[in-house]
C-alpha cells in the first residue's frame, strides 16, 4: 500500500495537538449550560456566529445545541486535524486516497469549466476535452442529430448504480423540467421489476441506452446492460443495436468489447471517485435531461462552492461549519443518525445521494493509519420530503427518547409560480418544525392548554405527559434563494466538502470503500450455489437453508 501522504508530506496532524483539541471540545460540551432557546439570550451575536452564506445558499446553524465556546472548540479541532492541509492536498492532486493510491480530483471537473487552476494541467485538459465531447453529444441527442438505427431518440435509459446513478438521477429529477424532447429513465437495481416494466413501455428504435459504470464490471449494471442489449438486438439486429448505446467509463476497452461504438464512449478516470463522479461524463444522462447549458451552470455553482471552501475563514466556511457540527453530533453528543427533511419535491432523491456520499465515505472503523477510530465516524443519514415526512417520522423526532438532529432544506422561491399559497404554507411548516423541535412543549403548557380547552384539571394532568415534547432538539436549516442549476451545484459540492471535513476530523480515509467489496464477492459465491455449480463451496447453515427454501 502506498504510504499515507500525510506523514510523507509532513502535513500530518500532531497527536498532541489533536488530543488537546478533543479534550477542549469535550470540556466545552460539559460546560454548556443553556438550552438552545436560551442561547439566543445568552449570546447576543449568536445569529451572526452560527449562520453563513455562499451566493444564494444560506445556512442557519443557530438552532444547534452548541454554544459559542463549543463552536470555538470545534473550529480549533478542525485546525488541529489539519482540515486545511487535506483540502489543499485534494485540490493540488496529491494521492490523498492513499489506500487505493489515487488522487481525489473531482473539483477539477468543475474548475476546468472555467479554466481555473486546480489539479495537474494534463488532467484538466483531459477533463475539459471529455466534457466538450459529452456536451456535444447531449446537444445532438436533444436536437435529434444523434441518430439510432431509425432516427432520433425519444427516450434515454441510464443504466448504472451507486454514484453512477444517484447523483445524475437527482440532478435530472431536480432540474429536468426544461421541456427537452427526451424522457430520461434511470435503472439501477438488478431486480427485474425495475427494468422489465420499463422496457415494455419503450421502443428499441427510439431508445438510447447509456451504460454508466466507472469500472464497467459492476454486476447489477452488467446484468441490466446485457438484458437491454438482447432487447435492442431482437428489435434492431446486432449492427443496428450498436448505435443505441453510449457509455461513461474508465474502462473503454470493456465498453467496446460489450458493443459500444468508440465515438460514443465518454471517459472518466480513477481520480474521480464513484460517489463524486456526477460532475464528469457520468452526468451525461443528467446533461441530456437538463441540457448542456444548464449542466455548465451546475458546474459553475459547484466551482463557486469550491472557491468558498478554499477562501473563506473556517468560522464563515460552510463545509467546515457543517462538517464540524456533524462531528459534534456524532462524536460528542453520540447521536447515531441525522434526518434530512427536504421541503422541495424536486429534491426527493437528495437523501439517497447524501446516504452514499456520507456513509460510503466516512462509514469507516479505522483511521488513516489503520488503527481503530477513537471518536466514531459517520452517522446514519436518512430522510424524506416535507411535509410528507411530518406525517411519517416527525412524531419520533419530537417525542422519541433518542435525540435525532435534523437538517431542513427549502428554497425561498420554490414551488410552482402560480401556486404561491402552497409555497408559503410549505415554508411555514418547515420553519415551524425546527422551532417546535427547539421549544418543545412542557407538562405545564400542555396541561394549561387542555384546561383552556375545557378539560378537567384531573384529566389534563393525566393527559399532559403524553403531549410533552422535550424540546432542545437540534437542527440546521439550509435556505436556497431558488433551486436552479447553479444553486444545486453549490449544494452538492457543499455536501462533498463537508464529508472531507468530517472525515479529516474523524481521521478516516473518506475516499475508499472496501466494505462494499465483501458483499459483492460473497454474492458471487451465493450465486454459484443458487445455480448449483459443481464444486461450489457450501456456505453457512443459515445461508444454505435460505438457498434451499428459495429453490
Ligand atoms: O457502491 C460501491 C461502488 O463502487 C460505488 O462507489 C460506485 O459508485 C458504484 O459501486 C458503482 O460502480 P461502477 O460505476 O464502477 O459501476
Coordinates of C-alpha atoms and ligand atoms in Angstrom, one line a residue:
X1 CA 0.0 0.0 0.0
X2 CA 1.3 3.5 -0.8
X3 CA 2.3 5.4 2.3
X4 CA -0.2 7.9 3.6
X5 CA 0.5 11.3 2.0
X6 CA 0.2 13.0 5.4
X7 CA 3.4 11.6 7.0
X8 CA 5.1 11.8 3.6
X9 CA 4.2 15.4 3.0
X10 CA 4.8 16.5 6.6
X11 CA 1.1 17.5 6.8
X12 CA 0.0 15.1 9.5
X13 CA -2.0 16.3 12.4
X14 CA 0.1 16.3 15.6
X15 CA -1.3 13.7 18.0
X16 CA -0.6 16.0 20.9
X17 CA -2.5 18.9 19.4
X18 CA -5.3 16.6 18.4
X19 CA -5.6 15.2 21.9
X20 CA -5.7 18.7 23.4
X21 CA -8.3 19.8 20.9
X22 CA -10.6 16.9 21.5
X23 CA -10.1 17.4 25.3
X24 CA -11.0 21.1 25.0
X25 CA -14.1 20.2 22.9
X26 CA -15.3 17.7 25.5
X27 CA -14.8 20.3 28.3
X28 CA -16.8 22.9 26.3
X29 CA -19.6 20.3 25.8
X30 CA -19.7 19.6 29.5
X31 CA -19.8 23.3 30.4
X32 CA -22.6 24.1 28.1
X33 CA -25.4 25.2 30.4
X34 CA -28.0 27.0 28.3
X35 CA -30.7 25.4 26.2
X36 CA -30.8 26.2 22.5
X37 CA -33.6 28.7 23.1
X38 CA -31.7 30.3 26.0
X39 CA -28.5 30.6 24.0
X40 CA -30.2 33.3 21.9
X41 CA -30.4 35.4 25.0
X42 CA -27.1 34.5 26.5
X43 CA -25.2 35.0 23.2
X44 CA -26.3 38.3 21.5
X45 CA -24.2 37.7 18.4
X46 CA -25.3 34.1 18.0
X47 CA -27.1 34.8 14.8
X48 CA -24.0 36.1 13.1
X49 CA -21.7 33.4 14.5
X50 CA -24.0 30.5 13.6
X51 CA -25.0 31.5 10.1
X52 CA -23.1 31.6 6.9
X53 CA -23.7 32.3 3.2
X54 CA -22.2 31.4 -0.1
X55 CA -24.0 33.1 -3.0
X56 CA -27.7 32.0 -3.0
X57 CA -27.2 29.4 -0.3
X58 CA -27.7 30.4 3.4
X59 CA -27.2 28.0 6.4
X60 CA -28.6 28.7 9.8
X61 CA -26.9 26.6 12.5
X62 CA -28.2 28.7 15.4
X63 CA -30.7 26.0 16.4
X64 CA -27.8 23.5 17.1
X65 CA -27.2 22.5 20.7
X66 CA -23.8 24.1 20.7
X67 CA -22.8 27.3 22.4
X68 CA -20.1 29.7 21.3
X69 CA -17.4 28.1 23.4
X70 CA -18.3 24.8 21.8
X71 CA -18.2 26.3 18.3
X72 CA -14.7 27.8 19.1
X73 CA -13.5 24.4 20.3
X74 CA -14.9 22.8 17.1
X75 CA -13.0 25.2 14.9
X76 CA -9.8 24.6 16.9
X77 CA -10.3 20.9 16.5
X78 CA -10.8 21.3 12.7
X79 CA -7.5 23.3 12.7
X80 CA -5.7 20.6 14.8
X81 CA -7.0 17.9 12.4
X82 CA -5.4 19.9 9.6
X83 CA -8.6 20.1 7.6
X84 CA -6.9 22.9 5.5
X85 CA -4.0 20.7 4.7
X86 CA -6.2 17.8 3.5
X87 CA -8.3 20.3 1.5
X88 CA -5.3 21.8 -0.2
X89 CA -3.8 18.4 -0.9
X90 CA -7.0 17.4 -2.6
X91 CA -7.1 20.5 -4.8
X92 CA -3.5 20.1 -5.8
X93 CA -3.9 16.5 -6.8
X94 CA -1.9 14.7 -4.1
X95 CA -2.7 11.0 -3.5
X96 CA -5.0 11.6 -0.6
X97 CA -6.8 8.3 -1.2
X98 CA -3.7 6.5 0.0
X99 CA -5.2 3.1 0.4
X100 CA -6.0 2.9 -3.3
X101 CA -3.1 5.1 -4.4
X102 CA -5.3 7.7 -6.0
X103 CA -5.7 11.4 -6.2
X104 CA -9.2 12.8 -5.4
X105 CA -9.7 15.4 -8.1
X106 CA -13.5 15.7 -8.7
X107 CA -13.3 19.5 -8.1
X108 CA -11.1 19.7 -11.2
X109 CA -14.1 18.6 -13.2
X110 CA -16.0 21.7 -12.4
X111 CA -12.9 24.0 -12.1
X112 CA -11.9 23.4 -15.6
X113 CA -15.4 24.5 -16.7
X114 CA -14.0 28.0 -16.1
X115 CA -10.3 27.1 -16.7
X116 CA -9.4 27.7 -13.1
X117 CA -6.2 26.2 -11.9
X118 CA -6.9 23.0 -10.0
X119 CA -5.1 19.8 -10.2
X120 CA -2.5 18.8 -12.8
X121 CA -2.8 20.5 -16.2
X122 CA -2.9 17.3 -18.2
X123 CA -5.9 16.1 -16.1
X124 CA -7.6 19.4 -16.6
X125 CA -7.1 19.2 -20.3
X126 CA -8.5 15.6 -20.5
X127 CA -11.5 16.6 -18.4
X128 CA -12.2 19.6 -20.5
X129 CA -12.0 17.6 -23.7
X130 CA -14.3 14.8 -22.4
X131 CA -16.8 17.4 -21.2
X132 CA -16.8 19.1 -24.6
X133 CA -17.5 15.7 -26.3
X134 CA -20.3 14.9 -23.8
X135 CA -21.8 18.3 -24.2
X136 CA -21.8 18.0 -28.0
X137 CA -23.3 14.5 -27.8
X138 CA -26.0 15.6 -25.3
X139 CA -26.9 18.5 -27.6
X140 CA -27.1 16.2 -30.6
X141 CA -29.4 13.8 -28.6
X142 CA -31.6 16.7 -27.6
X143 CA -32.0 18.2 -31.0
X144 CA -32.3 14.8 -32.9
X145 CA -29.0 14.9 -34.7
X146 CA -27.7 11.9 -32.8
X147 CA -29.4 9.0 -34.6
X148 CA -30.1 5.4 -33.9
X149 CA -31.0 2.9 -36.5
X150 CA -34.2 4.7 -37.3
X151 CA -33.8 8.3 -36.5
X152 CA -33.5 10.3 -33.2
X153 CA -34.2 9.2 -29.7
X154 CA -37.3 9.9 -27.7
X155 CA -36.1 8.1 -24.5
X156 CA -32.8 7.6 -22.7
X157 CA -32.1 4.9 -20.2
X158 CA -29.2 5.4 -17.8
X159 CA -28.0 2.0 -16.5
X160 CA -25.7 2.5 -13.5
X161 CA -25.8 2.1 -9.8
X162 CA -24.4 3.9 -6.7
X163 CA -22.5 7.0 -7.9
X164 CA -23.3 6.1 -11.5
X165 CA -27.0 6.6 -10.8
X166 CA -27.8 8.6 -7.6
X167 CA -26.2 11.9 -8.5
X168 CA -27.3 12.0 -12.2
X169 CA -30.9 10.9 -11.2
X170 CA -31.0 13.6 -8.5
X171 CA -29.9 16.3 -10.9
X172 CA -32.3 15.1 -13.6
X173 CA -35.3 15.0 -11.2
X174 CA -34.4 18.3 -9.6
X175 CA -33.9 20.3 -12.7
X176 CA -35.2 18.2 -15.6
X177 CA -38.2 20.3 -16.3
X178 CA -36.8 22.2 -19.3
X179 CA -39.2 20.7 -21.8
X180 CA -36.5 18.8 -23.6
X181 CA -37.7 16.2 -26.1
X182 CA -36.3 13.1 -24.4
X183 CA -37.6 11.3 -21.3
X184 CA -34.6 10.2 -19.2
X185 CA -35.1 7.0 -17.2
X186 CA -32.7 5.6 -14.5
X187 CA -32.4 1.9 -13.9
X188 CA -30.0 0.8 -11.1
X189 CA -31.3 -2.3 -9.4
X190 CA -30.7 -5.8 -10.8
X191 CA -34.3 -6.6 -9.7
X192 CA -36.0 -7.3 -13.0
X193 CA -39.0 -5.4 -11.6
X194 CA -37.0 -2.2 -12.3
X195 CA -36.0 -2.9 -15.9
X196 CA -38.7 -5.3 -17.1
X197 CA -41.8 -3.0 -16.9
X198 CA -39.8 0.0 -18.3
X199 CA -38.8 -1.9 -21.4
X200 CA -42.5 -2.7 -22.1
X201 CA -43.2 1.0 -22.4
X202 CA -40.3 1.8 -24.8
X203 CA -39.4 1.1 -28.4
X204 CA -35.9 -0.2 -29.2
X205 CA -35.7 2.1 -32.4
X206 CA -36.2 5.3 -30.4
X207 CA -34.3 4.4 -27.2
X208 CA -30.7 5.4 -26.3
X209 CA -29.0 3.4 -23.5
X210 CA -26.2 4.9 -21.5
X211 CA -24.2 2.3 -19.7
X212 CA -22.7 4.3 -16.9
X213 CA -20.1 2.4 -14.9
X214 CA -16.7 3.6 -13.9
X215 CA -15.3 0.0 -13.8
X216 CA -17.7 -1.4 -16.4
X217 CA -17.8 -4.6 -14.3
X218 CA -20.4 -3.9 -11.7
X219 CA -22.7 -7.0 -11.6
X220 CA -26.0 -5.1 -11.4
X221 CA -25.1 -2.8 -14.3
X222 CA -23.6 -5.5 -16.4
X223 CA -26.7 -7.7 -16.0
X224 CA -29.1 -4.9 -16.9
X225 CA -26.9 -3.8 -19.8
X226 CA -26.8 -7.4 -21.2
X227 CA -30.6 -7.6 -20.9
X228 CA -31.2 -4.3 -22.7
X229 CA -28.7 -5.4 -25.3
X230 CA -30.8 -8.5 -26.0
X231 CA -33.9 -6.4 -26.2
X232 CA -32.2 -4.0 -28.7
X233 CA -30.7 -6.7 -30.8
X234 CA -34.0 -8.6 -31.0
X235 CA -35.7 -5.4 -32.3
X236 CA -32.9 -3.9 -34.4
X237 CA -30.3 -6.6 -35.1
X238 CA -26.7 -6.7 -33.9
X239 CA -25.5 -3.9 -36.1
X240 CA -28.5 -1.7 -35.5
X241 CA -28.2 -2.0 -31.7
X242 CA -24.7 -0.6 -31.6
X243 CA -25.9 3.0 -32.4
X244 CA -28.3 2.8 -29.4
X245 CA -25.5 2.6 -26.8
X246 CA -23.3 5.2 -25.2
X247 CA -21.1 4.6 -22.2
X248 CA -19.4 6.6 -19.5
X249 CA -16.5 4.6 -18.1
X250 CA -12.8 4.4 -17.1
X251 CA -12.6 1.1 -18.9
X252 CA -13.2 1.9 -22.6
X253 CA -11.9 -1.4 -23.9
X254 CA -14.6 -3.2 -21.8
X255 CA -17.2 -0.9 -23.3
X256 CA -16.0 -1.6 -26.8
X257 CA -16.0 -5.3 -26.2
X258 CA -19.6 -5.0 -24.9
X259 CA -20.7 -3.4 -28.1
X260 CA -20.5 0.4 -27.7
X261 CA -19.0 2.4 -30.6
X262 CA -15.8 4.3 -29.6
X263 CA -17.2 7.7 -30.6
X264 CA -20.0 7.2 -28.0
X265 CA -17.7 6.3 -25.1
X266 CA -17.0 9.1 -22.7
X267 CA -14.1 8.7 -20.3
X268 CA -13.7 9.1 -16.6
X269 CA -10.5 8.5 -14.6
X270 CA -9.5 6.7 -11.4
X271 CA -9.0 10.1 -9.8
X272 CA -12.8 10.5 -9.8
X273 CA -14.4 8.5 -7.0
X274 CA -17.8 6.9 -7.9
X275 CA -19.8 8.9 -5.4
X276 CA -18.1 12.1 -6.5
X277 CA -18.5 11.5 -10.2
X278 CA -21.7 13.2 -11.3
X279 CA -19.6 16.2 -12.5
X280 CA -17.8 14.0 -15.0
X281 CA -19.3 12.3 -18.1
X282 CA -21.1 10.1 -15.5
X283 CA -23.5 13.1 -15.6
X284 CA -24.3 12.5 -19.3
X285 CA -27.9 11.4 -18.7
X286 CA -28.4 14.4 -16.4
X287 CA -26.9 16.6 -19.1
X288 CA -29.4 15.3 -21.6
X289 CA -32.2 15.8 -19.1
X290 CA -31.4 19.4 -18.3
X291 CA -29.4 20.5 -21.3
X292 CA -25.7 21.1 -21.6
X293 CA -26.0 24.8 -20.9
X294 CA -27.8 24.2 -17.6
X295 CA -25.3 21.5 -16.8
X296 CA -22.5 24.0 -17.2
X297 CA -24.2 26.3 -14.8
X298 CA -24.5 23.4 -12.4
X299 CA -20.7 23.0 -12.7
X300 CA -20.2 26.8 -12.1
X301 CA -22.3 26.6 -9.0
X302 CA -20.1 23.8 -7.7
X303 CA -16.9 25.7 -8.6
X304 CA -18.3 28.7 -6.6
X305 CA -18.6 26.4 -3.5
X306 CA -15.0 25.1 -4.2
X307 CA -13.8 28.7 -4.1
X308 CA -15.7 29.4 -0.9
X309 CA -14.2 26.2 0.7
X310 CA -10.7 27.3 -0.2
X311 CA -11.1 31.0 0.6
X312 CA -13.5 31.5 3.5
X313 CA -12.1 31.6 7.0
X314 CA -13.1 28.5 9.0
X315 CA -15.7 30.4 11.0
X316 CA -17.5 31.6 7.9
X317 CA -16.8 28.4 5.8
X318 CA -20.0 26.4 5.1
X319 CA -18.3 23.0 4.6
X320 CA -16.2 23.5 7.7
X321 CA -19.1 24.6 9.8
X322 CA -21.4 21.8 8.7
X323 CA -18.7 19.1 8.7
X324 CA -17.6 20.1 12.2
X325 CA -21.2 20.2 13.5
X326 CA -21.6 16.6 12.1
X327 CA -18.7 15.6 14.2
X328 CA -20.1 17.3 17.3
X329 CA -23.4 15.4 16.9
X330 CA -21.7 12.0 16.3
X331 CA -18.7 12.1 18.5
X332 CA -19.6 14.5 21.3
X333 CA -23.4 14.2 21.6
X334 CA -23.3 10.5 20.5
X335 CA -26.1 10.8 18.1
X336 CA -26.2 7.9 15.7
X337 CA -28.2 9.4 12.9
X338 CA -29.2 12.6 11.2
X339 CA -32.5 13.2 9.5
X340 CA -32.7 15.2 6.3
X341 CA -36.1 16.8 5.6
X342 CA -36.2 18.4 2.1
X343 CA -39.1 20.8 1.7
X344 CA -39.0 20.6 -2.0
X345 CA -40.4 17.7 -4.1
X346 CA -37.7 18.2 -6.7
X347 CA -35.1 17.2 -4.2
X348 CA -36.7 14.0 -3.1
X349 CA -33.7 12.0 -4.2
X350 CA -31.3 14.1 -2.2
X351 CA -31.4 11.9 1.0
X352 CA -30.3 8.8 -1.0
X353 CA -27.5 10.7 -2.6
X354 CA -26.3 12.0 0.7
X355 CA -26.5 8.5 2.2
X356 CA -24.0 7.2 -0.3
X357 CA -21.8 10.3 -0.1
X358 CA -21.6 10.3 3.7
X359 CA -22.0 6.7 4.7
X360 CA -19.8 5.2 2.0
X361 CA -17.2 7.9 2.6
X362 CA -17.0 8.2 6.3
X363 CA -18.6 4.9 7.5
X364 CA -15.2 3.5 8.5
X365 CA -13.9 1.7 11.6
X366 CA -10.2 2.5 11.2
X367 CA -8.3 5.8 10.7
X368 CA -5.8 6.6 8.0
X369 CA -3.1 4.6 9.7
X370 CA -5.3 1.5 10.1
X371 CA -5.9 1.9 13.9
X372 CA -9.5 1.9 15.3
X373 CA -11.2 5.2 15.1
X374 CA -11.2 6.8 18.5
X375 CA -14.2 9.1 18.3
X376 CA -16.6 7.3 16.0
X377 CA -17.3 8.1 12.3
X378 CA -20.2 8.8 10.0
X379 CA -23.8 8.8 11.4
X380 CA -26.7 7.2 9.6
X381 CA -28.2 9.7 7.1
X382 CA -31.8 9.2 6.3
X383 CA -34.8 11.4 5.5
X384 CA -37.7 12.3 3.2
X385 CA -39.7 15.1 1.8
X386 CA -41.5 17.7 4.0
X387 CA -44.4 18.0 4.6
X388 CA -45.0 14.2 3.9
X389 CA -42.3 13.4 6.5
X390 CA -44.2 15.3 9.1
X391 CA -46.9 12.7 8.8
X392 CA -44.5 9.9 8.9
X393 CA -41.3 10.1 11.1
X394 CA -41.5 13.5 12.7
X395 CA -43.5 12.1 15.7
X396 CA -40.4 10.3 16.7
X397 CA -38.2 13.4 16.2
X398 CA -40.4 15.3 18.6
X399 CA -41.1 12.8 21.3
X400 CA -38.9 9.7 20.8
X401 CA -36.3 9.1 23.6
X402 CA -33.4 9.5 21.2
X403 CA -32.4 12.9 20.0
X404 CA -32.0 12.9 16.2
X405 CA -30.5 16.1 14.7
X406 CA -32.5 17.3 11.7
X407 CA -31.4 19.2 8.6
X408 CA -34.1 21.2 6.9
X409 CA -33.8 22.3 3.3
X410 CA -36.0 24.7 1.4
X411 CA -35.9 27.2 -1.4
X412 CA -37.1 30.7 -1.0
X413 CA -38.7 30.9 -4.4
X414 CA -39.7 27.2 -4.7
X415 CA -42.9 25.6 -5.8
X416 CA -45.0 26.5 -8.8
X417 CA -45.1 30.2 -9.8
X418 CA -48.9 30.1 -9.9
X419 CA -49.3 28.4 -6.5
X420 CA -47.8 30.9 -4.2
X421 CA -50.0 30.0 -1.3
X422 CA -48.8 26.4 -1.4
X423 CA -45.2 27.6 -1.1
X424 CA -46.0 29.9 1.8
X425 CA -47.6 27.0 3.7
X426 CA -44.7 24.7 2.9
X427 CA -42.3 27.3 4.3
X428 CA -44.5 27.9 7.3
X429 CA -44.4 24.1 8.0
X430 CA -40.6 23.9 7.5
X431 CA -39.8 26.8 9.9
X432 CA -42.4 25.6 12.4
X433 CA -40.8 22.2 12.7
X434 CA -37.4 23.5 13.6
X435 CA -38.9 25.9 16.1
X436 CA -41.1 23.1 17.6
X437 CA -38.1 20.8 18.0
X438 CA -36.3 23.6 19.8
X439 CA -39.0 24.9 22.0
X440 CA -40.9 21.7 22.7
X441 CA -43.9 21.7 24.9
X442 CA -43.7 21.4 28.7
X443 CA -46.0 19.5 31.0
X444 CA -47.4 22.8 32.4
X445 CA -48.0 24.2 29.0
X446 CA -49.8 21.0 27.8
X447 CA -52.0 20.9 30.9
X448 CA -52.8 24.6 30.7
X449 CA -53.9 24.2 27.1
X450 CA -56.1 21.2 27.9
X451 CA -57.8 23.1 30.8
X452 CA -58.3 26.1 28.4
X453 CA -60.0 23.6 26.0
X454 CA -62.4 22.7 28.7
X455 CA -60.9 19.5 30.2
X456 CA -61.0 19.0 34.0
X457 CA -57.7 19.6 35.8
X458 CA -57.5 15.9 36.6
X459 CA -57.9 14.9 33.0
X460 CA -55.4 17.5 31.9
X461 CA -52.8 16.2 34.4
X462 CA -53.3 12.7 33.2
X463 CA -53.1 13.5 29.5
X464 CA -50.3 16.1 29.7
X465 CA -47.4 13.6 29.9
X466 CA -48.4 12.2 26.6
X467 CA -48.3 15.6 25.0
X468 CA -44.9 16.7 26.4
X469 CA -42.3 17.4 23.7
X470 CA -38.9 17.6 25.5
X471 CA -37.6 20.3 23.1
X472 CA -34.0 21.5 22.9
X473 CA -33.6 19.3 19.9
X474 CA -31.0 20.5 17.4
X475 CA -31.5 21.3 13.7
X476 CA -29.8 23.2 10.9
X477 CA -31.8 24.9 8.1
X478 CA -30.4 25.4 4.6
X479 CA -32.2 28.1 2.7
X480 CA -31.7 28.4 -1.1
X481 CA -32.6 31.6 -2.9
X482 CA -34.0 29.3 -5.6
X483 CA -33.5 25.8 -6.7
X484 CA -31.7 26.3 -10.0
X485 CA -28.7 24.6 -11.7
X486 CA -26.2 27.0 -10.1
X487 CA -27.5 26.6 -6.5
X488 CA -27.9 22.8 -6.8
X489 CA -24.2 22.7 -7.9
X490 CA -23.3 24.7 -4.8
X491 CA -25.4 22.5 -2.6
X492 CA -24.0 19.2 -3.8
X493 CA -20.4 20.4 -3.7
X494 CA -21.1 21.6 -0.2
X495 CA -22.2 18.1 0.7
X496 CA -19.0 16.6 -0.7
X497 CA -16.7 19.0 1.1
X498 CA -18.5 18.6 4.3
X499 CA -17.6 14.9 4.0
X500 CA -13.9 15.7 3.6
X501 CA -14.0 18.0 6.7
X502 CA -15.8 15.5 8.9
X503 CA -13.6 12.7 7.6
X504 CA -10.4 14.7 8.3
X505 CA -11.6 15.2 11.9
X506 CA -12.6 11.6 12.4
X507 CA -9.2 10.8 10.9
X508 CA -10.5 8.4 8.3
X509 CA -9.8 8.0 4.5
X510 CA -13.1 9.2 3.1
X511 CA -12.3 8.1 -0.4
X512 CA -12.1 4.3 -0.4
X513 CA -15.0 1.8 0.1
X514 CA -13.5 -1.7 0.8
X515 CA -16.6 -2.6 2.9
X516 CA -18.7 -2.8 -0.2
X517 CA -16.4 -5.3 -1.8
X518 CA -17.0 -8.1 0.6
X519 CA -20.7 -8.3 -0.1
X520 CA -20.0 -8.3 -3.8
X521 CA -17.6 -11.2 -3.5
X522 CA -19.9 -13.3 -1.4
X523 CA -22.8 -12.6 -3.8
X524 CA -20.8 -14.4 -6.5
X525 CA -20.4 -17.4 -4.2
X526 CA -24.1 -17.5 -3.3
X527 CA -25.0 -17.2 -7.0
X528 CA -22.8 -20.3 -7.7
X529 CA -24.8 -22.2 -5.0
X530 CA -28.1 -20.9 -6.5
X531 CA -27.1 -22.1 -9.9
X532 CA -25.9 -25.5 -8.5
X533 CA -22.4 -25.1 -9.9
X534 CA -20.4 -28.3 -9.4
X535 CA -17.8 -27.9 -6.7
X536 CA -19.1 -24.6 -5.4
X537 CA -18.1 -24.5 -1.7
X538 CA -21.0 -24.9 0.8
X539 CA -21.8 -21.8 2.8
X540 CA -23.0 -21.5 6.4
X541 CA -26.2 -23.4 7.5
X542 CA -28.4 -20.3 7.6
X543 CA -27.4 -19.2 4.1
X544 CA -27.7 -22.8 2.8
X545 CA -31.2 -23.1 4.2
X546 CA -32.3 -19.8 2.6
X547 CA -30.9 -21.0 -0.7
X548 CA -32.8 -24.4 -0.3
X549 CA -36.0 -22.7 0.7
X550 CA -35.9 -20.3 -2.2
X551 CA -35.3 -23.0 -4.9
Ligands
LIG1 O1 -21.0 1.1 -4.1 C1 -19.7 0.8 -4.5 C2 -19.4 1.4 -5.8 O2 -18.1 1.1 -6.1 C3 -19.6 3.0 -5.7 O3 -18.6 3.6 -5.1 C4 -19.9 3.2 -7.2 O4 -20.5 4.5 -7.3 C5 -20.7 2.1 -7.5 O5 -20.2 1.0 -6.8 C6 -20.8 1.8 -9.0 O6 -19.6 1.4 -9.6 P1 -19.3 1.5 -11.1 O7 -19.6 2.9 -11.6 O8 -17.9 1.1 -11.3 O9 -20.3 0.6 -11.8

